[in-house]
Short mmCIF file of C-alpha atoms in Angstrom, two decimals:
data_model
loop_
_atom_site.label_atom_id
_atom_site.label_comp_id
_atom_site.label_asym_id
_atom_site.label_seq_id
_atom_site.Cartn_x
_atom_site.Cartn_y
_atom_site.Cartn_z
CA UNK A 227 0.05 -0.14 -0.10
CA UNK A 228 1.85 3.28 -1.23
CA UNK A 229 1.12 6.66 1.43
CA UNK A 230 -0.91 9.31 0.54
CA UNK A 231 0.32 11.73 -1.57
CA UNK A 232 -1.74 14.53 0.54
CA UNK A 233 0.36 13.66 3.44
CA UNK A 234 3.74 14.22 2.12
CA UNK A 235 5.51 16.86 2.80
CA UNK A 236 6.00 19.34 -0.37
CA UNK A 237 9.87 19.18 -1.24
CA UNK A 238 10.03 22.74 -2.93
CA UNK A 239 8.19 25.90 -1.62
CA UNK A 240 7.86 28.69 -3.81
CA UNK A 241 9.08 32.41 -2.33
CA UNK A 242 5.60 32.87 -0.99
CA UNK A 243 5.60 29.74 1.10
CA UNK A 244 9.25 29.74 1.68
CA UNK A 245 8.91 33.10 3.45
CA UNK A 246 6.05 32.10 5.48
CA UNK A 247 8.31 29.02 6.65
CA UNK A 248 10.74 31.27 7.67
CA UNK A 249 8.97 33.86 9.14
CA UNK A 250 9.80 36.57 6.81
CA UNK A 251 7.98 38.63 3.79
CA UNK A 252 7.96 37.37 0.37
CA UNK A 253 9.57 40.69 -0.29
CA UNK A 254 12.28 40.49 2.21
CA UNK A 255 13.53 36.90 0.87
CA UNK A 256 13.28 38.39 -2.69
CA UNK A 257 15.83 40.98 -1.49
CA UNK A 258 17.99 38.21 -0.03
CA UNK A 259 18.17 35.96 -3.24
CA UNK A 260 19.03 39.35 -5.09
CA UNK A 261 21.85 40.52 -2.68
CA UNK A 262 23.47 36.80 -2.25
CA UNK A 263 22.51 36.54 1.47
CA UNK A 264 19.70 34.24 1.32
CA UNK A 265 19.20 30.50 1.24
CA UNK A 266 19.99 28.67 -1.59
CA UNK A 267 17.35 28.54 -4.15
CA UNK A 268 16.81 26.60 -7.21
CA UNK A 269 15.28 27.82 -10.66
CA UNK A 270 12.91 25.28 -12.52
CA UNK A 271 11.52 26.46 -15.55
CA UNK A 272 10.68 30.00 -14.62
CA UNK A 273 10.29 29.42 -11.10
CA UNK A 274 12.48 30.21 -8.05
CA UNK A 275 12.06 27.32 -5.35
CA UNK A 276 13.35 26.80 -2.50
CA UNK A 277 14.21 22.98 -0.67
CA UNK A 278 12.54 22.79 2.82
CA UNK A 279 16.27 21.52 4.13
CA UNK A 280 17.96 24.50 2.86
CA UNK A 281 15.80 27.27 4.32
CA UNK A 282 16.25 25.42 7.67
CA UNK A 283 20.28 25.19 7.19
CA UNK A 284 20.05 28.84 6.25
CA UNK A 285 18.15 29.73 9.33
CA UNK A 286 19.99 27.39 11.84
CA UNK A 287 23.15 29.92 10.84
CA UNK A 288 21.65 32.15 13.31
CA UNK A 289 21.18 29.81 15.62
CA UNK A 290 22.66 31.01 19.19
CA UNK A 291 22.59 30.05 23.06
CA UNK A 292 23.16 33.93 24.45
CA UNK A 293 24.38 36.95 23.76
CA UNK A 294 27.91 36.17 23.89
CA UNK A 295 27.56 32.86 21.60
CA UNK A 296 29.26 33.81 18.08
CA UNK A 297 27.12 30.97 16.86
CA UNK A 298 28.26 28.75 13.72
CA UNK A 299 27.52 31.33 11.09
CA UNK A 300 25.43 34.83 10.29
CA UNK A 301 22.40 35.31 9.06
CA UNK A 302 23.10 38.90 7.60
CA UNK A 303 20.43 41.36 6.66
CA UNK A 304 18.86 41.49 3.58
CA UNK A 305 20.95 44.30 1.94
CA UNK A 306 24.11 44.75 0.02
CA UNK A 307 27.34 43.54 1.46
CA UNK A 308 30.51 45.87 1.20
CA UNK A 309 32.67 44.55 -1.31
CA UNK A 310 35.48 42.61 0.36
CA UNK A 311 39.19 43.30 -0.48
#
């Protein structure tokens, strides 16, 4: 017997659903995509989609236990980053 397809979690989310998953506005997620500060995304045909695992990995970069915890990474604001060099 095969599992009910409607009970399975979607593998990819479009921008509005991905933003909701992260607790962001779709526009903020679009800005992150433009500035290269957001989660990994894919282009399938003309659509931009995000794998749920990629969204969760990106969000996990911001995990901290205290204000002095430097964490494993940084979730940058959705704005242009200064050129390094």
